[in-house]
C-alpha cells in the first residue's frame, strides 16, 4: 500500500469521492438506528449491504482481497467491539451487548471511486472510562484534520493526533494507519497516527486521504486473532476508532465523509 506515487485528484474526482463517502455516512446512519443491546452483528451487516446496493453503490470491503495474505474479507462492515481495534467480523453468533463500544467501518465503491469512514458507537449505557476514550479519539481525529492544509506536512496531521490522545494517557496503535483514497480503497501515502511535526510528505491541494486514529485505553500493542482478520489490543483493554475521508484544502480541510446522519439522528 505504500508503493507507488501519491496521485492528486481533480475537482471532479474529489466530488465523486465525496458522493461515495456520503453514501458511507448515510449507511452508518442507517446502521446506527439498529444499534442496541442484543442486536446481531450479521444483521447489521445485511442492513448496510442492502442500503448501499439500494443507493447504487457496491460494498467496498466485501470480498476485499488484501495484499497481506489473509483470505478475502466476507462482509460489508468491519465491526470491532471493545478490545477489538479494527477489522472485526460480523457473525451469526455475535451480538452487541449493553456497555460495549463498537467501531463500525464501512466502505463504498461507486462511479469508479471509493468512500471510507468509521465511527465508534456506544451500545446502551457505557462506562465513563469508555465514553472518554471515544470522545478523545474523535477529538484527536479533528485535531489532525485541522492540520490537513496545503503547505503542512503529513507529520503535522500525525503529530496532532498523537499529542491529543497521549495527553489523556492513551496509546496510539502504530501498525495500522490511514491511507490515500481514490480509484483504490488503499492508496499511497500511509497516514500514521503518530509522528513528528514538519516531517514527511508535503501536503498539496488535491490529495485525498482517509485519516483514522485507532486509540487504545491501555498499551498500544496489537495482535491478529485466529480468524486472520480481527486486530485485538493485546492487553484486552478497549480501543476506539474514527475515520473521515478528506481532501487537503488550501486554507482548511475539506471533509468528504460525514457523521451527520449518525449524530443528528
Ligand atoms: Mg475505513
Ligand atoms: Mg480506511
PDB file of C-alpha atoms and ligand atoms in Angstrom:
ATOM      1  CA  UNK A   1       0.000   0.000   0.000  1.00  0.00           C
ATOM      2  CA  UNK A   2       2.946   2.348   0.491  1.00  0.00           C
ATOM      3  CA  UNK A   3       4.138   1.500  -3.020  1.00  0.00           C
ATOM      4  CA  UNK A   4       3.833   3.984  -5.812  1.00  0.00           C
ATOM      5  CA  UNK A   5       3.088   7.653  -6.088  1.00  0.00           C
ATOM      6  CA  UNK A   6       0.601   9.872  -4.350  1.00  0.00           C
ATOM      7  CA  UNK A   7      -1.888  10.979  -7.005  1.00  0.00           C
ATOM      8  CA  UNK A   8      -3.517  14.398  -6.962  1.00  0.00           C
ATOM      9  CA  UNK A   9      -7.245  14.361  -7.672  1.00  0.00           C
ATOM     10  CA  UNK A  10      -9.137  16.796  -9.863  1.00  0.00           C
ATOM     11  CA  UNK A  11     -12.168  18.747  -8.582  1.00  0.00           C
ATOM     12  CA  UNK A  12     -14.418  16.278 -10.411  1.00  0.00           C
ATOM     13  CA  UNK A  13     -12.708  13.284  -8.852  1.00  0.00           C
ATOM     14  CA  UNK A  14     -12.994  14.815  -5.373  1.00  0.00           C
ATOM     15  CA  UNK A  15     -16.745  15.265  -5.916  1.00  0.00           C
ATOM     16  CA  UNK A  16     -17.068  11.576  -6.855  1.00  0.00           C
ATOM     17  CA  UNK A  17     -15.149  10.542  -3.731  1.00  0.00           C
ATOM     18  CA  UNK A  18     -17.461  12.856  -1.757  1.00  0.00           C
ATOM     19  CA  UNK A  19     -20.519  11.077  -3.205  1.00  0.00           C
ATOM     20  CA  UNK A  20     -19.164   7.653  -2.270  1.00  0.00           C
ATOM     21  CA  UNK A  21     -18.212   8.923   1.182  1.00  0.00           C
ATOM     22  CA  UNK A  22     -21.644  10.497   1.643  1.00  0.00           C
ATOM     23  CA  UNK A  23     -23.241   7.111   0.991  1.00  0.00           C
ATOM     24  CA  UNK A  24     -20.905   5.626   3.619  1.00  0.00           C
ATOM     25  CA  UNK A  25     -22.107   8.285   6.079  1.00  0.00           C
ATOM     26  CA  UNK A  26     -25.752   7.568   5.298  1.00  0.00           C
ATOM     27  CA  UNK A  27     -25.119   3.837   5.661  1.00  0.00           C
ATOM     28  CA  UNK A  28     -23.548   4.314   9.094  1.00  0.00           C
ATOM     29  CA  UNK A  29     -26.562   6.450   9.993  1.00  0.00           C
ATOM     30  CA  UNK A  30     -28.852   3.615   8.940  1.00  0.00           C
ATOM     31  CA  UNK A  31     -26.830   1.083  10.936  1.00  0.00           C
ATOM     32  CA  UNK A  32     -26.933   3.390  13.984  1.00  0.00           C
ATOM     33  CA  UNK A  33     -30.726   3.133  14.099  1.00  0.00           C
ATOM     34  CA  UNK A  34     -30.362  -0.580  14.825  1.00  0.00           C
ATOM     35  CA  UNK A  35     -27.565  -0.478  17.387  1.00  0.00           C
ATOM     36  CA  UNK A  36     -28.852  -1.635  20.739  1.00  0.00           C
ATOM     37  CA  UNK A  37     -28.094  -4.364  23.258  1.00  0.00           C
ATOM     38  CA  UNK A  38     -28.893  -7.758  21.761  1.00  0.00           C
ATOM     39  CA  UNK A  39     -28.593  -6.831  18.108  1.00  0.00           C
ATOM     40  CA  UNK A  40     -26.940  -9.403  15.884  1.00  0.00           C
ATOM     41  CA  UNK A  41     -23.856  -8.129  14.044  1.00  0.00           C
ATOM     42  CA  UNK A  42     -24.584 -10.107  10.877  1.00  0.00           C
ATOM     43  CA  UNK A  43     -27.968  -8.383  10.759  1.00  0.00           C
ATOM     44  CA  UNK A  44     -26.200  -5.000  10.905  1.00  0.00           C
ATOM     45  CA  UNK A  45     -24.006  -6.133   8.032  1.00  0.00           C
ATOM     46  CA  UNK A  46     -27.022  -7.154   5.968  1.00  0.00           C
ATOM     47  CA  UNK A  47     -28.735  -3.814   6.649  1.00  0.00           C
ATOM     48  CA  UNK A  48     -25.612  -1.987   5.455  1.00  0.00           C
ATOM     49  CA  UNK A  49     -25.157  -4.079   2.327  1.00  0.00           C
ATOM     50  CA  UNK A  50     -28.774  -3.706   1.298  1.00  0.00           C
ATOM     51  CA  UNK A  51     -28.725   0.058   1.918  1.00  0.00           C
ATOM     52  CA  UNK A  52     -25.535   0.526  -0.098  1.00  0.00           C
ATOM     53  CA  UNK A  53     -26.821  -1.508  -3.056  1.00  0.00           C
ATOM     54  CA  UNK A  54     -30.264   0.184  -2.963  1.00  0.00           C
ATOM     55  CA  UNK A  55     -28.448   3.501  -3.296  1.00  0.00           C
ATOM     56  CA  UNK A  56     -26.361   2.486  -6.278  1.00  0.00           C
ATOM     57  CA  UNK A  57     -23.122   1.580  -4.554  1.00  0.00           C
ATOM     58  CA  UNK A  58     -21.098  -1.562  -4.016  1.00  0.00           C
ATOM     59  CA  UNK A  59     -19.878  -2.518  -0.518  1.00  0.00           C
ATOM     60  CA  UNK A  60     -16.142  -1.931  -0.848  1.00  0.00           C
ATOM     61  CA  UNK A  61     -14.965  -4.285   1.866  1.00  0.00           C
ATOM     62  CA  UNK A  62     -16.944  -7.302   0.677  1.00  0.00           C
ATOM     63  CA  UNK A  63     -14.542  -9.742  -0.982  1.00  0.00           C
ATOM     64  CA  UNK A  64     -11.729  -7.238  -0.473  1.00  0.00           C
ATOM     65  CA  UNK A  65      -8.533  -9.088  -1.171  1.00  0.00           C
ATOM     66  CA  UNK A  66      -5.688  -7.856   0.968  1.00  0.00           C
ATOM     67  CA  UNK A  67      -2.061  -7.941  -0.030  1.00  0.00           C
ATOM     68  CA  UNK A  68      -1.031  -9.406   3.326  1.00  0.00           C
ATOM     69  CA  UNK A  69      -2.211 -12.944   2.755  1.00  0.00           C
ATOM     70  CA  UNK A  70      -5.495 -13.263   4.648  1.00  0.00           C
ATOM     71  CA  UNK A  71      -8.455 -14.643   2.722  1.00  0.00           C
ATOM     72  CA  UNK A  72     -10.864 -12.101   1.178  1.00  0.00           C
ATOM     73  CA  UNK A  73     -12.991 -10.208   3.725  1.00  0.00           C
ATOM     74  CA  UNK A  74     -16.519 -11.659   3.505  1.00  0.00           C
ATOM     75  CA  UNK A  75     -18.604  -8.750   4.890  1.00  0.00           C
ATOM     76  CA  UNK A  76     -19.668  -5.183   4.104  1.00  0.00           C
ATOM     77  CA  UNK A  77     -18.796  -3.823   7.548  1.00  0.00           C
ATOM     78  CA  UNK A  78     -15.912  -4.246   9.915  1.00  0.00           C
ATOM     79  CA  UNK A  79     -17.488  -4.475  13.374  1.00  0.00           C
ATOM     80  CA  UNK A  80     -14.957  -4.263  16.185  1.00  0.00           C
ATOM     81  CA  UNK A  81     -16.185  -4.313  19.786  1.00  0.00           C
ATOM     82  CA  UNK A  82     -14.269  -3.280  22.899  1.00  0.00           C
ATOM     83  CA  UNK A  83     -10.711  -4.704  22.744  1.00  0.00           C
ATOM     84  CA  UNK A  84     -11.100  -5.327  19.006  1.00  0.00           C
ATOM     85  CA  UNK A  85      -9.270  -2.443  17.347  1.00  0.00           C
ATOM     86  CA  UNK A  86     -10.316  -2.798  13.699  1.00  0.00           C
ATOM     87  CA  UNK A  87     -11.232  -5.427  11.064  1.00  0.00           C
ATOM     88  CA  UNK A  88     -13.629  -7.262  13.375  1.00  0.00           C
ATOM     89  CA  UNK A  89     -16.005  -9.649  11.647  1.00  0.00           C
ATOM     90  CA  UNK A  90     -19.787  -9.713  11.874  1.00  0.00           C
ATOM     91  CA  UNK A  91     -21.136 -13.165  12.662  1.00  0.00           C
ATOM     92  CA  UNK A  92     -24.392 -15.001  13.157  1.00  0.00           C
ATOM     93  CA  UNK A  93     -23.362 -15.843  16.709  1.00  0.00           C
ATOM     94  CA  UNK A  94     -22.045 -12.385  17.509  1.00  0.00           C
ATOM     95  CA  UNK A  95     -24.334  -9.956  19.317  1.00  0.00           C
ATOM     96  CA  UNK A  96     -23.732  -6.497  20.763  1.00  0.00           C
ATOM     97  CA  UNK A  97     -24.334  -6.181  24.468  1.00  0.00           C
ATOM     98  CA  UNK A  98     -25.049  -3.404  26.937  1.00  0.00           C
ATOM     99  CA  UNK A  99     -21.884  -1.489  27.769  1.00  0.00           C
ATOM    100  CA  UNK A 100     -19.987  -2.352  24.573  1.00  0.00           C
ATOM    101  CA  UNK A 101     -18.294   0.228  22.440  1.00  0.00           C
ATOM    102  CA  UNK A 102     -18.166  -0.806  18.813  1.00  0.00           C
ATOM    103  CA  UNK A 103     -16.221   0.601  15.900  1.00  0.00           C
ATOM    104  CA  UNK A 104     -18.073   0.186  12.627  1.00  0.00           C
ATOM    105  CA  UNK A 105     -16.050   0.799   9.495  1.00  0.00           C
ATOM    106  CA  UNK A 106     -17.702   0.995   6.087  1.00  0.00           C
ATOM    107  CA  UNK A 107     -16.538   1.465   2.514  1.00  0.00           C
ATOM    108  CA  UNK A 108     -18.452   2.160  -0.700  1.00  0.00           C
ATOM    109  CA  UNK A 109     -17.393   1.876  -4.331  1.00  0.00           C
ATOM    110  CA  UNK A 110     -19.462   3.946  -6.752  1.00  0.00           C
ATOM    111  CA  UNK A 111     -18.713   5.662 -10.076  1.00  0.00           C
ATOM    112  CA  UNK A 112     -15.167   4.266 -10.005  1.00  0.00           C
ATOM    113  CA  UNK A 113     -14.272   5.934  -6.689  1.00  0.00           C
ATOM    114  CA  UNK A 114     -14.128   4.776  -3.106  1.00  0.00           C
ATOM    115  CA  UNK A 115     -15.517   6.280   0.089  1.00  0.00           C
ATOM    116  CA  UNK A 116     -14.335   5.172   3.542  1.00  0.00           C
ATOM    117  CA  UNK A 117     -15.413   6.200   7.054  1.00  0.00           C
ATOM    118  CA  UNK A 118     -15.707   4.723  10.533  1.00  0.00           C
ATOM    119  CA  UNK A 119     -17.378   5.623  13.827  1.00  0.00           C
ATOM    120  CA  UNK A 120     -17.373   4.174  17.325  1.00  0.00           C
ATOM    121  CA  UNK A 121     -20.831   3.673  18.818  1.00  0.00           C
ATOM    122  CA  UNK A 122     -21.957   3.144  22.389  1.00  0.00           C
ATOM    123  CA  UNK A 123     -24.277   0.192  22.994  1.00  0.00           C
ATOM    124  CA  UNK A 124     -26.734   1.184  25.714  1.00  0.00           C
ATOM    125  CA  UNK A 125     -25.114   2.647  28.813  1.00  0.00           C
ATOM    126  CA  UNK A 126     -21.324   2.609  28.774  1.00  0.00           C
ATOM    127  CA  UNK A 127     -18.750   3.341  31.454  1.00  0.00           C
ATOM    128  CA  UNK A 128     -17.359   6.882  31.833  1.00  0.00           C
ATOM    129  CA  UNK A 129     -13.940   5.390  31.024  1.00  0.00           C
ATOM    130  CA  UNK A 130     -15.132   4.141  27.634  1.00  0.00           C
ATOM    131  CA  UNK A 131     -17.041   7.364  26.970  1.00  0.00           C
ATOM    132  CA  UNK A 132     -13.922   9.421  27.494  1.00  0.00           C
ATOM    133  CA  UNK A 133     -11.875   7.130  25.237  1.00  0.00           C
ATOM    134  CA  UNK A 134     -14.454   7.595  22.476  1.00  0.00           C
ATOM    135  CA  UNK A 135     -14.604  11.372  22.931  1.00  0.00           C
ATOM    136  CA  UNK A 136     -10.847  11.818  22.966  1.00  0.00           C
ATOM    137  CA  UNK A 137     -10.373   9.575  19.930  1.00  0.00           C
ATOM    138  CA  UNK A 138     -12.880  11.601  17.934  1.00  0.00           C
ATOM    139  CA  UNK A 139     -11.297  14.848  19.126  1.00  0.00           C
ATOM    140  CA  UNK A 140      -7.888  13.554  18.061  1.00  0.00           C
ATOM    141  CA  UNK A 141      -9.227  12.933  14.541  1.00  0.00           C
ATOM    142  CA  UNK A 142     -10.389  16.556  14.287  1.00  0.00           C
ATOM    143  CA  UNK A 143      -7.123  17.831  15.806  1.00  0.00           C
ATOM    144  CA  UNK A 144      -5.350  16.020  12.980  1.00  0.00           C
ATOM    145  CA  UNK A 145      -7.721  17.378  10.352  1.00  0.00           C
ATOM    146  CA  UNK A 146      -7.017  20.961  11.444  1.00  0.00           C
ATOM    147  CA  UNK A 147      -3.536  20.371  10.054  1.00  0.00           C
ATOM    148  CA  UNK A 148      -4.752  18.919   6.743  1.00  0.00           C
ATOM    149  CA  UNK A 149      -3.964  22.014   4.687  1.00  0.00           C
ATOM    150  CA  UNK A 150      -1.611  22.628   1.785  1.00  0.00           C
ATOM    151  CA  UNK A 151       1.883  23.589   2.869  1.00  0.00           C
ATOM    152  CA  UNK A 152       1.806  21.453   6.026  1.00  0.00           C
ATOM    153  CA  UNK A 153       3.368  18.017   6.110  1.00  0.00           C
ATOM    154  CA  UNK A 154       1.824  14.635   6.763  1.00  0.00           C
ATOM    155  CA  UNK A 155       3.664  14.520  10.103  1.00  0.00           C
ATOM    156  CA  UNK A 156       1.720  17.577  11.237  1.00  0.00           C
ATOM    157  CA  UNK A 157      -1.530  15.595  10.988  1.00  0.00           C
ATOM    158  CA  UNK A 158       0.017  12.550  12.660  1.00  0.00           C
ATOM    159  CA  UNK A 159       1.600  14.569  15.438  1.00  0.00           C
ATOM    160  CA  UNK A 160      -1.600  16.460  16.281  1.00  0.00           C
ATOM    161  CA  UNK A 161      -3.482  13.158  16.658  1.00  0.00           C
ATOM    162  CA  UNK A 162      -0.768  11.634  18.799  1.00  0.00           C
ATOM    163  CA  UNK A 163      -0.325  14.638  21.079  1.00  0.00           C
ATOM    164  CA  UNK A 164      -4.010  14.897  21.840  1.00  0.00           C
ATOM    165  CA  UNK A 165      -4.546  11.197  22.564  1.00  0.00           C
ATOM    166  CA  UNK A 166      -1.370  10.765  24.581  1.00  0.00           C
ATOM    167  CA  UNK A 167      -2.205  13.818  26.706  1.00  0.00           C
ATOM    168  CA  UNK A 168      -5.018  11.683  28.147  1.00  0.00           C
ATOM    169  CA  UNK A 169      -2.706   8.732  28.774  1.00  0.00           C
ATOM    170  CA  UNK A 170      -3.980   6.700  25.829  1.00  0.00           C
ATOM    171  CA  UNK A 171      -1.774   4.945  23.317  1.00  0.00           C
ATOM    172  CA  UNK A 172      -1.641   5.038  19.551  1.00  0.00           C
ATOM    173  CA  UNK A 173      -1.845   1.862  17.513  1.00  0.00           C
ATOM    174  CA  UNK A 174       1.165   2.073  15.207  1.00  0.00           C
ATOM    175  CA  UNK A 175       0.911  -0.908  12.907  1.00  0.00           C
ATOM    176  CA  UNK A 176      -2.420   0.196  11.419  1.00  0.00           C
ATOM    177  CA  UNK A 177      -2.591   3.514   9.574  1.00  0.00           C
ATOM    178  CA  UNK A 178      -4.761   5.732   7.400  1.00  0.00           C
ATOM    179  CA  UNK A 179      -4.226   5.900   3.654  1.00  0.00           C
ATOM    180  CA  UNK A 180      -4.786   7.665   0.376  1.00  0.00           C
ATOM    181  CA  UNK A 181      -8.192   7.119  -1.230  1.00  0.00           C
ATOM    182  CA  UNK A 182      -9.485   7.361  -4.793  1.00  0.00           C
ATOM    183  CA  UNK A 183      -9.744   4.788  -7.558  1.00  0.00           C
ATOM    184  CA  UNK A 184      -8.321   2.384  -4.979  1.00  0.00           C
ATOM    185  CA  UNK A 185      -9.510   1.781  -1.422  1.00  0.00           C
ATOM    186  CA  UNK A 186      -5.944   1.962  -0.168  1.00  0.00           C
ATOM    187  CA  UNK A 187      -3.505   4.218  -1.994  1.00  0.00           C
ATOM    188  CA  UNK A 188      -0.286   5.915  -1.016  1.00  0.00           C
ATOM    189  CA  UNK A 189       0.522   7.636   1.245  1.00  0.00           C
ATOM    190  CA  UNK A 190       0.267   5.795   4.537  1.00  0.00           C
ATOM    191  CA  UNK A 191      -1.151   8.145   7.189  1.00  0.00           C
ATOM    192  CA  UNK A 192       0.224   7.195  10.610  1.00  0.00           C
ATOM    193  CA  UNK A 193      -1.447   8.428  13.775  1.00  0.00           C
ATOM    194  CA  UNK A 194       1.878   9.284  15.380  1.00  0.00           C
ATOM    195  CA  UNK A 195       4.854  11.225  14.145  1.00  0.00           C
ATOM    196  CA  UNK A 196       6.929  14.345  14.230  1.00  0.00           C
ATOM    197  CA  UNK A 197       5.784  17.823  13.242  1.00  0.00           C
ATOM    198  CA  UNK A 198       7.177  19.196   9.967  1.00  0.00           C
ATOM    199  CA  UNK A 199       8.147  15.696   8.821  1.00  0.00           C
ATOM    200  CA  UNK A 200       7.038  13.564   5.907  1.00  0.00           C
ATOM    201  CA  UNK A 201       5.166  14.266   2.715  1.00  0.00           C
ATOM    202  CA  UNK A 202       4.382  17.888   1.804  1.00  0.00           C
ATOM    203  CA  UNK A 203       0.586  18.225   1.660  1.00  0.00           C
ATOM    204  CA  UNK A 204      -0.860  19.607  -1.576  1.00  0.00           C
ATOM    205  CA  UNK A 205      -4.330  20.527  -2.735  1.00  0.00           C
ATOM    206  CA  UNK A 206      -5.882  17.547  -4.498  1.00  0.00           C
ATOM    207  CA  UNK A 207      -4.557  14.928  -2.094  1.00  0.00           C
ATOM    208  CA  UNK A 208      -7.354  12.752  -0.709  1.00  0.00           C
ATOM    209  CA  UNK A 209      -6.720  10.870   2.498  1.00  0.00           C
ATOM    210  CA  UNK A 210      -8.552   8.591   4.909  1.00  0.00           C
ATOM    211  CA  UNK A 211      -7.461   9.699   8.382  1.00  0.00           C
ATOM    212  CA  UNK A 212      -8.333   7.127  11.028  1.00  0.00           C
ATOM    213  CA  UNK A 213      -6.910   7.204  14.545  1.00  0.00           C
ATOM    214  CA  UNK A 214      -7.074   3.893  16.415  1.00  0.00           C
ATOM    215  CA  UNK A 215      -6.557   4.688  20.078  1.00  0.00           C
ATOM    216  CA  UNK A 216      -6.138   2.187  22.893  1.00  0.00           C
ATOM    217  CA  UNK A 217      -7.114   2.766  26.501  1.00  0.00           C
ATOM    218  CA  UNK A 218      -4.208   0.584  27.625  1.00  0.00           C
ATOM    219  CA  UNK A 219      -0.985  -0.207  25.830  1.00  0.00           C
ATOM    220  CA  UNK A 220      -0.525   0.181  22.097  1.00  0.00           C
ATOM    221  CA  UNK A 221       0.281  -3.425  21.268  1.00  0.00           C
ATOM    222  CA  UNK A 222      -1.948  -5.485  18.987  1.00  0.00           C
ATOM    223  CA  UNK A 223      -2.229  -8.985  17.606  1.00  0.00           C
ATOM    224  CA  UNK A 224      -4.271 -10.664  14.896  1.00  0.00           C
ATOM    225  CA  UNK A 225      -7.000 -13.058  16.064  1.00  0.00           C
ATOM    226  CA  UNK A 226      -7.322 -16.624  14.820  1.00  0.00           C
ATOM    227  CA  UNK A 227      -9.863 -15.539  12.182  1.00  0.00           C
ATOM    228  CA  UNK A 228      -6.951 -13.913  10.331  1.00  0.00           C
ATOM    229  CA  UNK A 229      -8.599 -10.503  10.311  1.00  0.00           C
ATOM    230  CA  UNK A 230      -9.605  -9.116  13.694  1.00  0.00           C
ATOM    231  CA  UNK A 231      -6.986  -6.817  15.218  1.00  0.00           C
ATOM    232  CA  UNK A 232      -7.034  -7.054  19.031  1.00  0.00           C
ATOM    233  CA  UNK A 233      -5.461  -4.984  21.785  1.00  0.00           C
ATOM    234  CA  UNK A 234      -3.038  -7.458  23.343  1.00  0.00           C
ATOM    235  CA  UNK A 235      -3.887  -6.277  26.870  1.00  0.00           C
ATOM    236  CA  UNK A 236      -7.621  -6.703  26.071  1.00  0.00           C
ATOM    237  CA  UNK A 237      -8.450  -3.127  27.047  1.00  0.00           C
ATOM    238  CA  UNK A 238     -10.910  -1.128  24.935  1.00  0.00           C
ATOM    239  CA  UNK A 239      -9.980   0.643  21.732  1.00  0.00           C
ATOM    240  CA  UNK A 240     -11.776   3.331  19.713  1.00  0.00           C
ATOM    241  CA  UNK A 241     -11.616   4.301  16.026  1.00  0.00           C
ATOM    242  CA  UNK A 242     -12.996   7.171  13.949  1.00  0.00           C
ATOM    243  CA  UNK A 243     -12.300   7.820  10.282  1.00  0.00           C
ATOM    244  CA  UNK A 244     -13.004  10.596   7.832  1.00  0.00           C
ATOM    245  CA  UNK A 245     -12.219  10.778   4.126  1.00  0.00           C
ATOM    246  CA  UNK A 246     -10.807  14.250   3.464  1.00  0.00           C
ATOM    247  CA  UNK A 247      -9.277  16.395   0.750  1.00  0.00           C
ATOM    248  CA  UNK A 248      -6.347  18.656   1.561  1.00  0.00           C
ATOM    249  CA  UNK A 249      -7.589  22.247   1.327  1.00  0.00           C
ATOM    250  CA  UNK A 250      -5.805  25.487   0.589  1.00  0.00           C
ATOM    251  CA  UNK A 251      -6.698  27.041   3.946  1.00  0.00           C
ATOM    252  CA  UNK A 252      -8.980  24.465   5.542  1.00  0.00           C
ATOM    253  CA  UNK A 253      -9.604  20.735   5.314  1.00  0.00           C
ATOM    254  CA  UNK A 254     -12.466  19.568   3.091  1.00  0.00           C
ATOM    255  CA  UNK A 255     -14.151  16.696   4.970  1.00  0.00           C
ATOM    256  CA  UNK A 256     -15.738  14.410   2.352  1.00  0.00           C
ATOM    257  CA  UNK A 257     -17.405  11.896   4.676  1.00  0.00           C
ATOM    258  CA  UNK A 258     -19.909  12.867   7.348  1.00  0.00           C
ATOM    259  CA  UNK A 259     -21.071  11.835  10.828  1.00  0.00           C
ATOM    260  CA  UNK A 260     -24.212  13.961  10.457  1.00  0.00           C
ATOM    261  CA  UNK A 261     -26.523  11.012   9.781  1.00  0.00           C
ATOM    262  CA  UNK A 262     -25.317   9.359  12.980  1.00  0.00           C
ATOM    263  CA  UNK A 263     -25.171  12.363  15.281  1.00  0.00           C
ATOM    264  CA  UNK A 264     -28.317  14.183  14.155  1.00  0.00           C
ATOM    265  CA  UNK A 265     -30.492  11.108  14.350  1.00  0.00           C
TER     266      UNK A 265
HETATM  267 MG1  LIG B   1     -12.441   2.560   6.931  1.00  0.00          MG
HETATM  268 MG1  LIG B   2      -9.651   3.390   5.884  1.00  0.00          MG
END
